[in-house]
Coordinates of C-alpha atoms in Angstrom, one line a residue:
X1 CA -17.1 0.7 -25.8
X2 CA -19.2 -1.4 -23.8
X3 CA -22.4 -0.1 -21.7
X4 CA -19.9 -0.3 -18.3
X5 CA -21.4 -1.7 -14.7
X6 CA -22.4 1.2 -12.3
X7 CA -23.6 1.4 -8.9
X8 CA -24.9 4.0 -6.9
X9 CA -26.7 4.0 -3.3
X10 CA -28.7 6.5 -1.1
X11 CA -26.3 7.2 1.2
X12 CA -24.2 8.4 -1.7
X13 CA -26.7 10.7 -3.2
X14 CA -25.6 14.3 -2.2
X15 CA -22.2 13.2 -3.9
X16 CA -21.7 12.9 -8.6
X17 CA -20.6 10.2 -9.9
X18 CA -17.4 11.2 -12.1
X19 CA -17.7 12.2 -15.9
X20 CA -15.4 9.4 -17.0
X21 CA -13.3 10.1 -20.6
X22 CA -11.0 7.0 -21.0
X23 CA -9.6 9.5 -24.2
X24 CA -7.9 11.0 -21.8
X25 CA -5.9 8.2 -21.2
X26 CA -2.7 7.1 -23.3
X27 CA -2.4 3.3 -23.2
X28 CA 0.2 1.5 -25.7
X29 CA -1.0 1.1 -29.4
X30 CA -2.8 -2.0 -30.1
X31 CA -4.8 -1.7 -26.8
X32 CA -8.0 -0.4 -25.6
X33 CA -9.2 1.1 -22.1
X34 CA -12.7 1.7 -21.1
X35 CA -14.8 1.7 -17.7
X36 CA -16.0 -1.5 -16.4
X37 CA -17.4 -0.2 -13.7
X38 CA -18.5 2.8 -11.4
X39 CA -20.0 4.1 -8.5
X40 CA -18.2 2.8 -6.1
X41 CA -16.9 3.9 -2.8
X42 CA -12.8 3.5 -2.6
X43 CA -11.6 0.6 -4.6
X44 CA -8.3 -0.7 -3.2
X45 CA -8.0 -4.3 -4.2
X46 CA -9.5 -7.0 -6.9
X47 CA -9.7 -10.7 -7.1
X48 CA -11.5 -13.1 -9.1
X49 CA -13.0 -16.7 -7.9
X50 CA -13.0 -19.7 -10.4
X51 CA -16.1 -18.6 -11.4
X52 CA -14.9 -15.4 -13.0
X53 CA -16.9 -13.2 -10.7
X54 CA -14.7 -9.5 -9.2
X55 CA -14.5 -9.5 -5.3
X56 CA -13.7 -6.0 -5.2
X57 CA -12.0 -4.4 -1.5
X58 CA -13.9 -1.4 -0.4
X59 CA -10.8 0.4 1.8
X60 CA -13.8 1.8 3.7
X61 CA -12.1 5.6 3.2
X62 CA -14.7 7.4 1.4
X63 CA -17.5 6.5 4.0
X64 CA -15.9 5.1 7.3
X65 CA -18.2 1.3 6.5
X66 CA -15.3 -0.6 4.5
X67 CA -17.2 -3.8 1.9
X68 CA -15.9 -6.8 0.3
X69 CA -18.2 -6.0 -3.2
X70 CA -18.7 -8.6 -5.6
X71 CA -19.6 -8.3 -9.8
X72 CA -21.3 -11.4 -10.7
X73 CA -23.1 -11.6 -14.6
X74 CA -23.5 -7.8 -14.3
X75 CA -24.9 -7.5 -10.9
X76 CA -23.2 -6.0 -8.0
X77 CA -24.0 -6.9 -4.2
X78 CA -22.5 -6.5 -1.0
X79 CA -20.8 -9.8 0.4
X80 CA -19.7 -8.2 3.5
X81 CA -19.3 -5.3 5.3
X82 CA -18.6 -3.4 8.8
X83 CA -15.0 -4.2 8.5
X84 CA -11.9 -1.9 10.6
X85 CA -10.6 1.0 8.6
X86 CA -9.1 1.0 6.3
X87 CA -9.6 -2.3 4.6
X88 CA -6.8 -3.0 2.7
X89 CA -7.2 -5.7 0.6
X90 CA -8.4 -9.4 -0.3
X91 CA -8.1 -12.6 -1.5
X92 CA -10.0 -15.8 -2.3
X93 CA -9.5 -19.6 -2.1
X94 CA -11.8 -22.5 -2.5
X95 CA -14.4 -20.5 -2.0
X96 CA -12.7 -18.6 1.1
X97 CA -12.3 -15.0 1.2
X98 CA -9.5 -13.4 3.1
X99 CA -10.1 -9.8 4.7
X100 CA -7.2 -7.3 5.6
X101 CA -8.5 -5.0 7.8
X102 CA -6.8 -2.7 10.3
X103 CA -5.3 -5.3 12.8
X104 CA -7.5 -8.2 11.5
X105 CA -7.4 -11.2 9.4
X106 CA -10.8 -12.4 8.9
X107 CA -12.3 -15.2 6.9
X108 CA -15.5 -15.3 4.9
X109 CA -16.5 -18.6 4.6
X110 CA -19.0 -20.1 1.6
X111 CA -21.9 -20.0 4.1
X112 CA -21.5 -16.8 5.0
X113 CA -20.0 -17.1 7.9
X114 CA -17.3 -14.7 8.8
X115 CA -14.6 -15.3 11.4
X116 CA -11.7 -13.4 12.5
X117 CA -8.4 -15.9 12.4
X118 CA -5.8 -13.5 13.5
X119 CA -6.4 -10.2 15.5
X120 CA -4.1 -7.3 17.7
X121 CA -1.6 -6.9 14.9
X122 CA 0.3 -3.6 15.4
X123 CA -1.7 -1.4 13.0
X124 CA -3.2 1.8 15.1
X125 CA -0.1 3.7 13.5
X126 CA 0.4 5.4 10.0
X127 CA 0.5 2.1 8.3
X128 CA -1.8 -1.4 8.6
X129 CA -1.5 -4.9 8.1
X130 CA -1.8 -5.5 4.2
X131 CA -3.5 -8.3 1.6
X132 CA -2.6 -12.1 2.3
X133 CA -0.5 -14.6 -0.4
X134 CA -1.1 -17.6 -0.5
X135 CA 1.9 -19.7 -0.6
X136 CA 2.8 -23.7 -1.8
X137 CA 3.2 -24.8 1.7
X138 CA 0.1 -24.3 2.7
X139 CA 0.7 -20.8 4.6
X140 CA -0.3 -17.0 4.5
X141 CA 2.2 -14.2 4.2
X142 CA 1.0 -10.7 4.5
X143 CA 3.2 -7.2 5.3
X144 CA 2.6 -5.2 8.4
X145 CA 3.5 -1.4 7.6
X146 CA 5.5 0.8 10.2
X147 CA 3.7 2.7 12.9
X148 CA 5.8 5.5 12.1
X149 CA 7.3 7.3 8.7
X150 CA 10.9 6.8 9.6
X151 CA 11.3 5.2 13.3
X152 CA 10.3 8.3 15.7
X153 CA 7.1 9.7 16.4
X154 CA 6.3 13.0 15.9
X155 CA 3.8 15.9 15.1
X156 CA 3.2 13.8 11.6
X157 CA 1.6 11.3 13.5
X158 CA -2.3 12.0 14.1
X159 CA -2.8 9.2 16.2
X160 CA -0.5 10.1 19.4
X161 CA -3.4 11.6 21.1
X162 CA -5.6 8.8 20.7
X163 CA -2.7 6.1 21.3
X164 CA 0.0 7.8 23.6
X165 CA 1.8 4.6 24.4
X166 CA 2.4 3.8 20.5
X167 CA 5.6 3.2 18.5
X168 CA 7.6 1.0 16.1
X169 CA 9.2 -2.4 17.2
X170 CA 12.6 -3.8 15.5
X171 CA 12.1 -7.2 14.2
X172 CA 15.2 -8.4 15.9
X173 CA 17.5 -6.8 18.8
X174 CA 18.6 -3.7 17.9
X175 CA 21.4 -1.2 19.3
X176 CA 20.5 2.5 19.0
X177 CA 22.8 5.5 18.7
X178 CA 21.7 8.3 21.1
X179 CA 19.9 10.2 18.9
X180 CA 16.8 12.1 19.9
X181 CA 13.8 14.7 18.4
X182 CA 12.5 17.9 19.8
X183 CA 8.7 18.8 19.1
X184 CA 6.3 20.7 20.7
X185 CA 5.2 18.8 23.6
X186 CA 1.5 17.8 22.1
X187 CA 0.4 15.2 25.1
X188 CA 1.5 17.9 27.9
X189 CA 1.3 21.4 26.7
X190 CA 2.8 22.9 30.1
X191 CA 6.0 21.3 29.5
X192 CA 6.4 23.1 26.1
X193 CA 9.3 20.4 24.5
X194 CA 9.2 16.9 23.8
X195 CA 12.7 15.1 23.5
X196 CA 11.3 11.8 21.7
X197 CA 14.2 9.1 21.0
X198 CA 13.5 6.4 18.5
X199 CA 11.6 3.0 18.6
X200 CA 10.0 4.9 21.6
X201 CA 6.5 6.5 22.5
X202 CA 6.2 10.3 22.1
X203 CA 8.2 12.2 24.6
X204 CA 10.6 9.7 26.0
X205 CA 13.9 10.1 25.2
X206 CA 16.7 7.5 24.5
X207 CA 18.7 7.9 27.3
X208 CA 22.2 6.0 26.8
X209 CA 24.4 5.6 23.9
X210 CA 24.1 2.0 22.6
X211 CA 20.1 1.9 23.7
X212 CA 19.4 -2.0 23.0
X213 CA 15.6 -2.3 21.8
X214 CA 14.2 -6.0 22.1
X215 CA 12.6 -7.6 19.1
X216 CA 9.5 -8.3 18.3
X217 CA 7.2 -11.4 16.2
X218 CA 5.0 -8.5 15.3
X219 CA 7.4 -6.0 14.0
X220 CA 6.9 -3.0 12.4
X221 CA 7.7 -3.4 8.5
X222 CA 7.7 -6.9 8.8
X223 CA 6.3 -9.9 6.3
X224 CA 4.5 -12.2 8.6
X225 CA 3.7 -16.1 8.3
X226 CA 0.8 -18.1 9.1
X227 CA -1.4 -21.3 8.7
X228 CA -4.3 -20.9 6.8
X229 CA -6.2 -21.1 10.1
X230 CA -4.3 -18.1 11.4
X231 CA -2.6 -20.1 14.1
X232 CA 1.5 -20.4 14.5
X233 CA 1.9 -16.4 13.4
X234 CA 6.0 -15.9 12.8
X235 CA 8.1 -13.1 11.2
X236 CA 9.9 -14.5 8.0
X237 CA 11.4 -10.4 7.2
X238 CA 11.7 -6.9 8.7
X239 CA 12.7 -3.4 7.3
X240 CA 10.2 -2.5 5.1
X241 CA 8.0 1.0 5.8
X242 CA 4.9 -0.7 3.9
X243 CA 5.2 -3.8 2.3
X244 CA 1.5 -3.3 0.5
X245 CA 0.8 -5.8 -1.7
X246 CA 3.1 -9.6 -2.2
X247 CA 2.4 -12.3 -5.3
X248 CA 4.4 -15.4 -5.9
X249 CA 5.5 -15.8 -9.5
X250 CA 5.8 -18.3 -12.0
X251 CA 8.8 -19.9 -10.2
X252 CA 7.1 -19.5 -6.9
X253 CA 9.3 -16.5 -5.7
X254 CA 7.6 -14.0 -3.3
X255 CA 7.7 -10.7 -5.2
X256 CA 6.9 -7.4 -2.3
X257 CA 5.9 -3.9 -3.3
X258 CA 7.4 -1.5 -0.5
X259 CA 6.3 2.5 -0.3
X260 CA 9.4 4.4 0.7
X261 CA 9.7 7.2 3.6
X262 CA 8.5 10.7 3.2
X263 CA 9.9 14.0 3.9
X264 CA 7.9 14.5 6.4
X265 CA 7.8 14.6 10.6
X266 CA 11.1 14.3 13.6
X267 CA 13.1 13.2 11.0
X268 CA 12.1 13.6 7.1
X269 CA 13.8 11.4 4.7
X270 CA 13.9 13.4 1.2
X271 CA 13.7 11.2 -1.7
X272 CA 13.1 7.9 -0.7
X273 CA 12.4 5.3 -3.1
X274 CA 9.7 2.7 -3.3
X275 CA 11.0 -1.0 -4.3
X276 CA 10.0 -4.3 -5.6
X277 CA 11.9 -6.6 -3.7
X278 CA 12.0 -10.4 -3.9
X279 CA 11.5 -12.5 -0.2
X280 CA 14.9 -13.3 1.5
X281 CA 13.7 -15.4 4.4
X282 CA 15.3 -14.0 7.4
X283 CA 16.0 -10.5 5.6
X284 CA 16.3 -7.0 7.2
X285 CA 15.8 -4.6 4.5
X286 CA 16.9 -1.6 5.5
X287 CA 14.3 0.4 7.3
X288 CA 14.6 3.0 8.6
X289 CA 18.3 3.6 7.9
X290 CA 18.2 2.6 4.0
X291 CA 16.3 3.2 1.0
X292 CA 16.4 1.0 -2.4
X293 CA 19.3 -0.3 -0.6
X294 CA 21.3 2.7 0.2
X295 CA 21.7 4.3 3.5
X296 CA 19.1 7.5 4.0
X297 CA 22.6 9.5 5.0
X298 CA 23.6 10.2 1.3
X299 CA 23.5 14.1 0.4
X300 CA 20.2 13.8 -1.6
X301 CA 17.7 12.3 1.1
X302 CA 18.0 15.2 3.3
X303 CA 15.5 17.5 3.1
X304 CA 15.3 21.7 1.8
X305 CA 14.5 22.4 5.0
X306 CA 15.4 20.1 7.7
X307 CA 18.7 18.1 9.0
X308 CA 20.1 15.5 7.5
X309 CA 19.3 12.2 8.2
X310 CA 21.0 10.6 10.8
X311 CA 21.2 6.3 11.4
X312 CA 19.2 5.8 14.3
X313 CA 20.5 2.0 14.1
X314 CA 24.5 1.8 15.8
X315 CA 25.0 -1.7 13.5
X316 CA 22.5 -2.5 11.0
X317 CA 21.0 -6.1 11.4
X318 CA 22.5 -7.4 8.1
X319 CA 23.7 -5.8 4.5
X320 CA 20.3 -4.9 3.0
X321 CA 18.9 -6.7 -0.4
X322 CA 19.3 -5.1 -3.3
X323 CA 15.5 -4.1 -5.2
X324 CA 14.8 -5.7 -8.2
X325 CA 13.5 -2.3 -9.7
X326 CA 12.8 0.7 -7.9
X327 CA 10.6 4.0 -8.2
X328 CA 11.2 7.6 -8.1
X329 CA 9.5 9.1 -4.5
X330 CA 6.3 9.9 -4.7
X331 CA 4.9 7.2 -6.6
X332 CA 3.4 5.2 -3.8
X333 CA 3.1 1.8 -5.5
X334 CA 0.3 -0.4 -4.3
X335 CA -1.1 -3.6 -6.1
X336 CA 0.5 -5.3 -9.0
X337 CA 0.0 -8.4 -11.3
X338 CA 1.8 -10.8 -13.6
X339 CA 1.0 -11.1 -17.1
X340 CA 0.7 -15.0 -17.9
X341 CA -0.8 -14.2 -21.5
X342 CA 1.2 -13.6 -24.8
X343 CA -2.4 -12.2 -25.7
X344 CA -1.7 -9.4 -23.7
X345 CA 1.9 -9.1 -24.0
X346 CA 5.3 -10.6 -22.7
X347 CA 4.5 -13.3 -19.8
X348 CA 6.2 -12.8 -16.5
X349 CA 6.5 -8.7 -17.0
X350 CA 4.3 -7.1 -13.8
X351 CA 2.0 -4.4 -13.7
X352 CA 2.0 -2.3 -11.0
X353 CA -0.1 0.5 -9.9
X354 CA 1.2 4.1 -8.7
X355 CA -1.2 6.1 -6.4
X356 CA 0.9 9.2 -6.6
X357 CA 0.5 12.0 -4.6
X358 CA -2.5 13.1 -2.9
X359 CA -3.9 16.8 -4.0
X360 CA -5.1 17.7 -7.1
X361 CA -3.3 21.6 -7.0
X362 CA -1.2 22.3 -9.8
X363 CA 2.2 21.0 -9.9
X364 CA 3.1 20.8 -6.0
X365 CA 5.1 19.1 -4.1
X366 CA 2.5 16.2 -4.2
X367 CA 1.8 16.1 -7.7
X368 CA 4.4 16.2 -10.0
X369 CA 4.3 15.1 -13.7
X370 CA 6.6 12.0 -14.0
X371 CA 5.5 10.6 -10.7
X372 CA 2.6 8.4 -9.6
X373 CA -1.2 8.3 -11.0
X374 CA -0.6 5.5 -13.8
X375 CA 0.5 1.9 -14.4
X376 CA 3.8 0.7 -14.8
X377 CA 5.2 -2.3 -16.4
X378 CA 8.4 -3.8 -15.0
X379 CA 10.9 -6.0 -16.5
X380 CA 11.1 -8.5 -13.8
X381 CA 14.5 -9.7 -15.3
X382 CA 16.6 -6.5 -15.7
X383 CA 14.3 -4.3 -13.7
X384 CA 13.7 -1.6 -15.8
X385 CA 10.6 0.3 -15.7
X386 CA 8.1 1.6 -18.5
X387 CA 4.8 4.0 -18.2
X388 CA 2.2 1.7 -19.7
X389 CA -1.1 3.6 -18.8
X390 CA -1.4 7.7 -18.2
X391 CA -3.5 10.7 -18.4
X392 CA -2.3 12.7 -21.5
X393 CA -1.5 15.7 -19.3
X394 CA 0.2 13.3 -16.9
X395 CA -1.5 14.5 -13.8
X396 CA -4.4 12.8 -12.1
X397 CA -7.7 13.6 -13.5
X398 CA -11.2 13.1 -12.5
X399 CA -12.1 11.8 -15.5
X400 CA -8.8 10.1 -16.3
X401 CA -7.0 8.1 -13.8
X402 CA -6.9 9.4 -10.2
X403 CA -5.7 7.1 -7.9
X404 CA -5.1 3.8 -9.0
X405 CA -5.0 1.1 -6.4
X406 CA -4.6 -2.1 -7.5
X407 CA -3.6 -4.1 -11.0
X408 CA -5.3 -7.6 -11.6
X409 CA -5.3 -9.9 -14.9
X410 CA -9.0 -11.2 -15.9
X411 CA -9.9 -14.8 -16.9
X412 CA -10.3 -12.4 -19.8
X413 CA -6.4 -11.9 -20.0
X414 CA -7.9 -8.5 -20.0
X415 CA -6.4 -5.8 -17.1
X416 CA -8.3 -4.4 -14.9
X417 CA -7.4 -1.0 -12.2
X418 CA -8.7 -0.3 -9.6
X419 CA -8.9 3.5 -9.4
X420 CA -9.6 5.2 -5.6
X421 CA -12.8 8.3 -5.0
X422 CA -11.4 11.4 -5.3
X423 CA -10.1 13.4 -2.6
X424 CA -11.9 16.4 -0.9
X425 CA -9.3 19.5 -1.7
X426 CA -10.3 21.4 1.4
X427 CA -9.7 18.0 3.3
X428 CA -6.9 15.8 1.7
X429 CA -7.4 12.5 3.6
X430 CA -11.2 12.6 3.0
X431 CA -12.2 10.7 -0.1
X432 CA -15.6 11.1 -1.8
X433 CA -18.1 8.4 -2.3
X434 CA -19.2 7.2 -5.6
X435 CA -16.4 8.3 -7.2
X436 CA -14.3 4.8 -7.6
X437 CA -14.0 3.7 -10.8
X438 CA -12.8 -0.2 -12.2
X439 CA -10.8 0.3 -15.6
X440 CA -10.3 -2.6 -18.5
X441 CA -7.5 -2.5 -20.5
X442 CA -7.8 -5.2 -23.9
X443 CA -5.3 -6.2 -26.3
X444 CA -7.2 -5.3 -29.5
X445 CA -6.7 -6.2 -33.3
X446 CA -5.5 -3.7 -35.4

């Protein structure tokens, strides 16, 4: 294996590096994996200029200062940094770089300069505004996640203290059955109970049957549209949770990767499903009252413990799209690629990368074996799925693969994963730094 690129800083000192054993990985016969580099922070996205360098995404998560990183002849420098957390993701164009960062599109320009093209997107909730596509006419699309998990706010959502006001906007009008949520009243403890109704800040209630909500350009779980200069922002699709990461293909079709619900606040949804969808301009895709294009009110999304889910939407905006492949819950897909090398292996099939769960216990209700922590390959045609690089004991591993991020092919036609720190066990949101790794995966001889 090759003497792999690692990078390490003072600030990261008090904090090992991994002990990295690509053995314990199983990757198809006839290829190869191996670290190409280390010592990073938290990896979430890749992309390489003309000039075959890695801009790699620092999310920021592992030390609260997110970077746009670049590997250049075997050196790595800092391009940028001081971004919003959590930075999640980039990409480059004539010597442009576009920055996703919590509520901010920015643009690093060749000089250095940086400026911030579009700004106040609806990202202080669970999820952020994602990675920008470039498209043929001359536009960006990006995905703006949900505020909330499935439409209501709730004791799931740590930010209601800091952002009282805060909830999820429809993408077109809306008519609401009168459903509401009881908590514990959080923002006013004296009042005990909290009747929170949906598409509505914490504690107030939908009051009528047939509640009409107004729709919004900047919609929760929407795919958003806009020059290359950031002006003339409109919605193009709504009813995603979190549309991450979106790639045109060969034949110029706009292919989404969309994390389904979790079982989890006001109103769990058990067995949700992530999706790749392709872009129906116009499209509502079912969120919140569908999953990989079923309605959440089938017997197996409700939850052990919790009521079943009911629609919060009276008519559904249109008949949902149907995925092109979708993913057991749990996986928590992220970046993906297409192979365009019959080096590598059949052109057009994508590569996708699972983050999994998020503690390292023993077989838990977050980890599972069967579900996340590896790279998939997908049959674009006939959508089915195939395991294409996993630890051997198919859980995450420190020194196997932990969290992979992201999936990008090399002017190499070699793979490369980006693979998040490691989480603190005592603290499962906190991420260590200098624990990200880069993996290569290379067709070899045999």
């Amino acid at each position: 294996m090759n003497k792999h690129l690692q990078w390490s800083c003072m600030q990261q000192a008090p904090y090992k590096q991994r002990e990295l054993d690509p053995d314990r990985i199983s990757v198809p016969v006839g290829y190869q994996i191996e670290v190409f580099a280390q010592g990073l922070n938290a990896p979430i996205g890749m992309v390489f200029t003309e000039k075959g360098d890695m801009l790699i995404a620092d999310s920021g998560m592992a030390t609260m200062n997110p970077k746009v990183i670049r590997i250049s002849d075997g050196i790595i420098d800092v391009v940028a940094e001081g971004f919003n957390v959590p930075l999640t993701g980039i990409n480059y164009k004539n010597g442009y770089i576009y920055v996703s960062h919590k509520g901010v599109v920015s643009v690093l320009s060749p000089d250095g300069t940086r400026q911030d093209i579009i700004s106040g997107l609806p990202s202080n909730g669970d999820f952020s505004n994602n990675r920008v596509e470039f498209g043929i006419d001359e536009k960006i699309y990006f995905g703006q996640g949900t505020t909330t998990n499935s439409g209501v706010v709730g004791l799931d959502n740590s930010w209601v203290h800091e952002h009282p006001q805060l909830h999820d906007y429809p993408g077109t009008y809306i008519f609401l059955n009168y459903t509401n949520f009881e908590t514990e009243n959080i923002l006013i403890p004296a009042m005990r109970t909290a009747v929170t109704g949906s598409f509505s800040p914490f504690g107030v209630p939908n009051i009528q049957q047939y509640q009409v909500k107004e729709g919004r350009t900047l919609a929760s779980g929407s795919v958003l549209r806009a020059n290359m200069d950031g002006s003339g922002i409109e919605q193009v699709a709504w009813g995603l949770r979190n549309p991450f990461c979106m790639k045109f293909d060969a034949l110029k079709r706009l292919i989404i990767s969309n994390q389904g619900m979790d079982a989890r606040g006001s109103r769990p949804i058990a067995n949700a499903l992530d999706e790749l969808h392709l872009l129906n301009i116009g499209a509502w895709y079912g969120w919140p009252d569908y999953t990989g294009g079923v309605p959440v009110t089938l017997p197996r999304f409700t939850p052990i413990r919790g009521r079943k889910p009911e629609p919060l939407l009276h008519t559904i905006p249109s008949i949902p799209p149907t995925p092109i492949a979708v993913f057991p819950s749990g996986s928590n897909i992220m970046g993906f690629d297409f192979n365009e090398s019959s080096d590598f292996g059949l052109i057009g099939d994508i590569y996708i990368a699972c983050f999994g769960g998020i503690h390292y216990e023993e077989p838990s209700d977050n980890i599972r074996s069967g579900v996340g922590h590896r790279v998939l390959k997908v049959n674009v045609v006939n959508g089915e799925i195939a395991t294409f690089a996993i630890n051997k004991s198919g859980f995450p591993e420190e020194r196997g693969l932990s969290r992979p991020t992201d999936v990008v092919f090399g002017p190499d036609h070699s793979m490369y994963i980006s693979d998040m720190a490691i989480a603190d066990l005592d603290m499962q949101d906190i991420y260590l730094p200098n624990t990200g790794v880069i993996w290569r995966i290379r067709k070899i001889r045999l």
